[in-house]
């Protein structure tokens, strides 16, 4: 969200809810001919968010490889797991299906999660994968994903986010803050991320290699691919008040941007800020805030588990009723079953298996009636 929105200004007034501090890291990957999008690696601050339980989400079924740590960083271990569990299988399948030799070159920038020597950690079945690191400080110039791919992805995500916000708040009195707090969570975010990644077109992915590998773009175009470069995500200037304008993706957002009830007090400069701030490094304060939020959620989850465990403890009355029922069944079986010895042994085994606490709870009233003996 742009920093000048109402929800940003009101953020400090929301106890225990800091939406603008919540972050995730997403690693995107695709091939030069744009016919193979690899499952993204996603790092979040929580391993099992509360929304996953509410929506019965299975992490194995997600369209991303889910990993977590308190700092929301892509670690070496996470990246190695992604290469062996997502990248390797996807590349091998793509090459096999297209009748191509098993040869692959993975281009990486010098991000902290891409340390040297990654080839040594690739499984033997994917030893056809070679890793090449781009020169330092060339990511913005050469890295294909930085040539409009990530930018278009972010614009598409912003489009889907505001479209959802409009659909939820239309014909209601809900504010932007209420939408963010009560109608948006990590599960919905994952759906929007998947829509955005699928929305990045093949032309965008292929043309992104123009600076690093021009011939692959020309060769692909000569095979009938539309040579017109994929246009950037459509934008338009929308008025949100006298002398105030906002550059937004897609016309479907016109109503939401022009609505004062949504608390949007921004100008066109905020759009640039919105796109650029995604690339900003975390400050020490932000990292501490994220750790506090993660710790607080863990403590809340533990307290809920303790409450559930307390609720599951049987009372003396319930135990007494259950044992009374068993006694009736036992008496009935002993009278009707021809093998008396077996029935007595079964009854004795059942009573022995009952815990000492349960037996005391059952016999306590009897002991009191007989003077505690």
PDB file of N, CA, C and O in Angstrom, residues 271-314:
ATOM      1  N   UNK A 271       3.150   6.495  -6.484  1.00  0.00           N
ATOM      2  CA  UNK A 271       3.215   5.250  -7.250  1.00  0.00           C
ATOM      3  C   UNK A 271       4.666   4.826  -7.433  1.00  0.00           C
ATOM      4  O   UNK A 271       5.026   3.666  -7.266  1.00  0.00           O
ATOM      5  N   UNK A 272       5.518   5.791  -7.775  1.00  0.00           N
ATOM      6  CA  UNK A 272       6.940   5.496  -7.909  1.00  0.00           C
ATOM      7  C   UNK A 272       7.487   4.990  -6.578  1.00  0.00           C
ATOM      8  O   UNK A 272       8.243   4.026  -6.523  1.00  0.00           O
ATOM      9  N   UNK A 273       7.080   5.642  -5.518  1.00  0.00           N
ATOM     10  CA  UNK A 273       7.528   5.231  -4.185  1.00  0.00           C
ATOM     11  C   UNK A 273       7.047   3.824  -3.869  1.00  0.00           C
ATOM     12  O   UNK A 273       7.779   3.009  -3.295  1.00  0.00           O
ATOM     13  N   UNK A 274       5.809   3.523  -4.247  1.00  0.00           N
ATOM     14  CA  UNK A 274       5.235   2.202  -3.984  1.00  0.00           C
ATOM     15  C   UNK A 274       6.032   1.110  -4.670  1.00  0.00           C
ATOM     16  O   UNK A 274       6.337   0.076  -4.073  1.00  0.00           O
ATOM     17  N   UNK A 275       6.427   1.339  -5.932  1.00  0.00           N
ATOM     18  CA  UNK A 275       7.185   0.335  -6.677  1.00  0.00           C
ATOM     19  C   UNK A 275       8.603   0.208  -6.134  1.00  0.00           C
ATOM     20  O   UNK A 275       9.129  -0.887  -5.961  1.00  0.00           O
ATOM     21  N   UNK A 276       9.225   1.351  -5.831  1.00  0.00           N
ATOM     22  CA  UNK A 276      10.618   1.328  -5.402  1.00  0.00           C
ATOM     23  C   UNK A 276      10.792   0.774  -3.998  1.00  0.00           C
ATOM     24  O   UNK A 276      11.803   0.135  -3.699  1.00  0.00           O
ATOM     25  N   UNK A 277       9.821   1.004  -3.129  1.00  0.00           N
ATOM     26  CA  UNK A 277      10.013   0.606  -1.739  1.00  0.00           C
ATOM     27  C   UNK A 277      10.032  -0.906  -1.563  1.00  0.00           C
ATOM     28  O   UNK A 277      10.517  -1.415  -0.567  1.00  0.00           O
ATOM     29  N   UNK A 278       9.537  -1.647  -2.563  1.00  0.00           N
ATOM     30  CA  UNK A 278       9.603  -3.105  -2.467  1.00  0.00           C
ATOM     31  C   UNK A 278      11.038  -3.599  -2.475  1.00  0.00           C
ATOM     32  O   UNK A 278      11.331  -4.682  -1.975  1.00  0.00           O
ATOM     33  N   UNK A 279      11.932  -2.838  -3.079  1.00  0.00           N
ATOM     34  CA  UNK A 279      13.332  -3.261  -3.179  1.00  0.00           C
ATOM     35  C   UNK A 279      14.186  -2.771  -2.010  1.00  0.00           C
ATOM     36  O   UNK A 279      15.369  -3.081  -1.945  1.00  0.00           O
ATOM     37  N   UNK A 280      13.589  -2.008  -1.104  1.00  0.00           N
ATOM     38  CA  UNK A 280      14.349  -1.472   0.015  1.00  0.00           C
ATOM     39  C   UNK A 280      14.759  -2.577   0.980  1.00  0.00           C
ATOM     40  O   UNK A 280      14.031  -3.537   1.190  1.00  0.00           O
ATOM     41  N   UNK A 281      15.935  -2.414   1.574  1.00  0.00           N
ATOM     42  CA  UNK A 281      16.388  -3.361   2.579  1.00  0.00           C
ATOM     43  C   UNK A 281      15.650  -3.107   3.880  1.00  0.00           C
ATOM     44  O   UNK A 281      15.249  -1.981   4.180  1.00  0.00           O
ATOM     45  N   UNK A 282      15.485  -4.150   4.678  1.00  0.00           N
ATOM     46  CA  UNK A 282      14.862  -3.998   5.981  1.00  0.00           C
ATOM     47  C   UNK A 282      15.776  -3.194   6.899  1.00  0.00           C
ATOM     48  O   UNK A 282      16.988  -3.387   6.920  1.00  0.00           O
ATOM     49  N   UNK A 283      15.186  -2.313   7.687  1.00  0.00           N
ATOM     50  CA  UNK A 283      15.941  -1.630   8.723  1.00  0.00           C
ATOM     51  C   UNK A 283      15.993  -2.518   9.960  1.00  0.00           C
ATOM     52  O   UNK A 283      15.216  -3.473  10.094  1.00  0.00           O
ATOM     53  N   UNK A 284      16.897  -2.197  10.880  1.00  0.00           N
ATOM     54  CA  UNK A 284      16.997  -2.969  12.115  1.00  0.00           C
ATOM     55  C   UNK A 284      15.686  -2.914  12.884  1.00  0.00           C
ATOM     56  O   UNK A 284      15.242  -3.913  13.454  1.00  0.00           O
ATOM     57  N   UNK A 285      15.045  -1.738  12.883  1.00  0.00           N
ATOM     58  CA  UNK A 285      13.780  -1.592  13.599  1.00  0.00           C
ATOM     59  C   UNK A 285      12.699  -2.472  12.987  1.00  0.00           C
ATOM     60  O   UNK A 285      11.899  -3.083  13.702  1.00  0.00           O
ATOM     61  N   UNK A 286      12.661  -2.532  11.658  1.00  0.00           N
ATOM     62  CA  UNK A 286      11.652  -3.364  11.000  1.00  0.00           C
ATOM     63  C   UNK A 286      11.868  -4.844  11.289  1.00  0.00           C
ATOM     64  O   UNK A 286      10.910  -5.594  11.504  1.00  0.00           O
ATOM     65  N   UNK A 287      13.123  -5.268  11.299  1.00  0.00           N
ATOM     66  CA  UNK A 287      13.419  -6.664  11.606  1.00  0.00           C
ATOM     67  C   UNK A 287      13.016  -6.997  13.040  1.00  0.00           C
ATOM     68  O   UNK A 287      12.459  -8.065  13.307  1.00  0.00           O
ATOM     69  N   UNK A 288      13.291  -6.086  13.970  1.00  0.00           N
ATOM     70  CA  UNK A 288      12.895  -6.309  15.357  1.00  0.00           C
ATOM     71  C   UNK A 288      11.376  -6.379  15.472  1.00  0.00           C
ATOM     72  O   UNK A 288      10.828  -7.190  16.225  1.00  0.00           O
ATOM     73  N   UNK A 289      10.691  -5.531  14.707  1.00  0.00           N
ATOM     74  CA  UNK A 289       9.228  -5.527  14.742  1.00  0.00           C
ATOM     75  C   UNK A 289       8.672  -6.851  14.223  1.00  0.00           C
ATOM     76  O   UNK A 289       7.733  -7.417  14.773  1.00  0.00           O
ATOM     77  N   UNK A 290       9.263  -7.351  13.130  1.00  0.00           N
ATOM     78  CA  UNK A 290       8.829  -8.633  12.577  1.00  0.00           C
ATOM     79  C   UNK A 290       9.039  -9.762  13.571  1.00  0.00           C
ATOM     80  O   UNK A 290       8.193 -10.648  13.725  1.00  0.00           O
ATOM     81  N   UNK A 291      10.159  -9.740  14.270  1.00  0.00           N
ATOM     82  CA  UNK A 291      10.437 -10.779  15.265  1.00  0.00           C
ATOM     83  C   UNK A 291       9.454 -10.703  16.422  1.00  0.00           C
ATOM     84  O   UNK A 291       9.018 -11.726  16.945  1.00  0.00           O
ATOM     85  N   UNK A 292       9.098  -9.475  16.823  1.00  0.00           N
ATOM     86  CA  UNK A 292       8.114  -9.319  17.900  1.00  0.00           C
ATOM     87  C   UNK A 292       6.759  -9.888  17.492  1.00  0.00           C
ATOM     88  O   UNK A 292       6.092 -10.568  18.267  1.00  0.00           O
ATOM     89  N   UNK A 293       6.358  -9.605  16.261  1.00  0.00           N
ATOM     90  CA  UNK A 293       5.070 -10.104  15.767  1.00  0.00           C
ATOM     91  C   UNK A 293       5.083 -11.626  15.716  1.00  0.00           C
ATOM     92  O   UNK A 293       4.125 -12.291  16.134  1.00  0.00           O
ATOM     93  N   UNK A 294       6.177 -12.205  15.192  1.00  0.00           N
ATOM     94  CA  UNK A 294       6.270 -13.661  15.109  1.00  0.00           C
ATOM     95  C   UNK A 294       6.246 -14.290  16.503  1.00  0.00           C
ATOM     96  O   UNK A 294       5.571 -15.289  16.739  1.00  0.00           O
ATOM     97  N   UNK A 295       6.966 -13.677  17.460  1.00  0.00           N
ATOM     98  CA  UNK A 295       6.994 -14.194  18.832  1.00  0.00           C
ATOM     99  C   UNK A 295       5.614 -14.117  19.466  1.00  0.00           C
ATOM    100  O   UNK A 295       5.170 -15.051  20.145  1.00  0.00           O
ATOM    101  N   UNK A 296       4.919 -13.017  19.217  1.00  0.00           N
ATOM    102  CA  UNK A 296       3.597 -12.835  19.790  1.00  0.00           C
ATOM    103  C   UNK A 296       2.623 -13.879  19.251  1.00  0.00           C
ATOM    104  O   UNK A 296       1.819 -14.444  19.995  1.00  0.00           O
ATOM    105  N   UNK A 297       2.711 -14.170  17.950  1.00  0.00           N
ATOM    106  CA  UNK A 297       1.815 -15.170  17.366  1.00  0.00           C
ATOM    107  C   UNK A 297       2.108 -16.562  17.921  1.00  0.00           C
ATOM    108  O   UNK A 297       1.190 -17.351  18.149  1.00  0.00           O
ATOM    109  N   UNK A 298       3.380 -16.860  18.143  1.00  0.00           N
ATOM    110  CA  UNK A 298       3.737 -18.154  18.727  1.00  0.00           C
ATOM    111  C   UNK A 298       3.161 -18.292  20.127  1.00  0.00           C
ATOM    112  O   UNK A 298       2.606 -19.336  20.492  1.00  0.00           O
ATOM    113  N   UNK A 299       3.267 -17.235  20.928  1.00  0.00           N
ATOM    114  CA  UNK A 299       2.752 -17.264  22.290  1.00  0.00           C
ATOM    115  C   UNK A 299       1.233 -17.410  22.306  1.00  0.00           C
ATOM    116  O   UNK A 299       0.672 -18.150  23.111  1.00  0.00           O
ATOM    117  N   UNK A 300       0.567 -16.714  21.393  1.00  0.00           N
ATOM    118  CA  UNK A 300      -0.896 -16.832  21.297  1.00  0.00           C
ATOM    119  C   UNK A 300      -1.294 -18.243  20.922  1.00  0.00           C
ATOM    120  O   UNK A 300      -2.242 -18.824  21.463  1.00  0.00           O
ATOM    121  N   UNK A 301      -0.535 -18.834  19.968  1.00  0.00           N
ATOM    122  CA  UNK A 301      -0.834 -20.193  19.523  1.00  0.00           C
ATOM    123  C   UNK A 301      -0.635 -21.198  20.652  1.00  0.00           C
ATOM    124  O   UNK A 301      -1.427 -22.127  20.832  1.00  0.00           O
ATOM    125  N   UNK A 302       0.425 -21.018  21.449  1.00  0.00           N
ATOM    126  CA  UNK A 302       0.677 -21.916  22.579  1.00  0.00           C
ATOM    127  C   UNK A 302      -0.410 -21.806  23.636  1.00  0.00           C
ATOM    128  O   UNK A 302      -0.850 -22.813  24.195  1.00  0.00           O
ATOM    129  N   UNK A 303      -0.851 -20.582  23.895  1.00  0.00           N
ATOM    130  CA  UNK A 303      -1.912 -20.406  24.889  1.00  0.00           C
ATOM    131  C   UNK A 303      -3.212 -21.049  24.423  1.00  0.00           C
ATOM    132  O   UNK A 303      -3.958 -21.607  25.217  1.00  0.00           O
ATOM    133  N   UNK A 304      -3.460 -21.001  23.107  1.00  0.00           N
ATOM    134  CA  UNK A 304      -4.674 -21.636  22.584  1.00  0.00           C
ATOM    135  C   UNK A 304      -4.592 -23.152  22.720  1.00  0.00           C
ATOM    136  O   UNK A 304      -5.583 -23.804  23.040  1.00  0.00           O
ATOM    137  N   UNK A 305      -3.413 -23.711  22.485  1.00  0.00           N
ATOM    138  CA  UNK A 305      -3.246 -25.157  22.630  1.00  0.00           C
ATOM    139  C   UNK A 305      -3.475 -25.583  24.075  1.00  0.00           C
ATOM    140  O   UNK A 305      -4.075 -26.616  24.349  1.00  0.00           O
ATOM    141  N   UNK A 306      -2.981 -24.765  25.020  1.00  0.00           N
ATOM    142  CA  UNK A 306      -3.171 -25.080  26.430  1.00  0.00           C
ATOM    143  C   UNK A 306      -4.651 -25.058  26.801  1.00  0.00           C
ATOM    144  O   UNK A 306      -5.136 -25.887  27.556  1.00  0.00           O
ATOM    145  N   UNK A 307      -5.387 -24.089  26.218  1.00  0.00           N
ATOM    146  CA  UNK A 307      -6.826 -24.016  26.481  1.00  0.00           C
ATOM    147  C   UNK A 307      -7.538 -25.249  25.958  1.00  0.00           C
ATOM    148  O   UNK A 307      -8.420 -25.793  26.598  1.00  0.00           O
ATOM    149  N   UNK A 308      -7.118 -25.687  24.752  1.00  0.00           N
ATOM    150  CA  UNK A 308      -7.747 -26.875  24.172  1.00  0.00           C
ATOM    151  C   UNK A 308      -7.470 -28.102  25.022  1.00  0.00           C
ATOM    152  O   UNK A 308      -8.349 -28.927  25.273  1.00  0.00           O
ATOM    153  N   UNK A 309      -6.216 -28.211  25.491  1.00  0.00           N
ATOM    154  CA  UNK A 309      -5.866 -29.354  26.320  1.00  0.00           C
ATOM    155  C   UNK A 309      -6.647 -29.356  27.617  1.00  0.00           C
ATOM    156  O   UNK A 309      -7.093 -30.393  28.097  1.00  0.00           O
ATOM    157  N   UNK A 310      -6.848 -28.179  28.198  1.00  0.00           N
ATOM    158  CA  UNK A 310      -7.623 -28.101  29.431  1.00  0.00           C
ATOM    159  C   UNK A 310      -9.075 -28.504  29.194  1.00  0.00           C
ATOM    160  O   UNK A 310      -9.705 -29.140  30.027  1.00  0.00           O
ATOM    161  N   UNK A 311      -9.596 -28.142  28.035  1.00  0.00           N
ATOM    162  CA  UNK A 311     -10.980 -28.474  27.729  1.00  0.00           C
ATOM    163  C   UNK A 311     -11.168 -29.982  27.531  1.00  0.00           C
ATOM    164  O   UNK A 311     -12.235 -30.515  27.754  1.00  0.00           O
ATOM    165  N   UNK A 312     -10.122 -30.685  27.120  1.00  0.00           N
ATOM    166  CA  UNK A 312     -10.241 -32.105  26.817  1.00  0.00           C
ATOM    167  C   UNK A 312     -10.133 -32.996  28.059  1.00  0.00           C
ATOM    168  O   UNK A 312     -10.341 -34.194  27.981  1.00  0.00           O
ATOM    169  N   UNK A 313      -9.787 -32.430  29.209  1.00  0.00           N
ATOM    170  CA  UNK A 313      -9.672 -33.219  30.433  1.00  0.00           C
ATOM    171  C   UNK A 313     -11.061 -33.656  30.894  1.00  0.00           C
ATOM    172  O   UNK A 313     -11.976 -32.837  31.012  1.00  0.00           O
ATOM    173  N   UNK A 314     -11.223 -34.943  31.142  1.00  0.00           N
ATOM    174  CA  UNK A 314     -12.518 -35.474  31.584  1.00  0.00           C
ATOM    175  C   UNK A 314     -12.744 -35.159  33.057  1.00  0.00           C
ATOM    176  O   UNK A 314     -11.816 -35.183  33.865  1.00  0.00           O
TER     177      UNK A 314
END
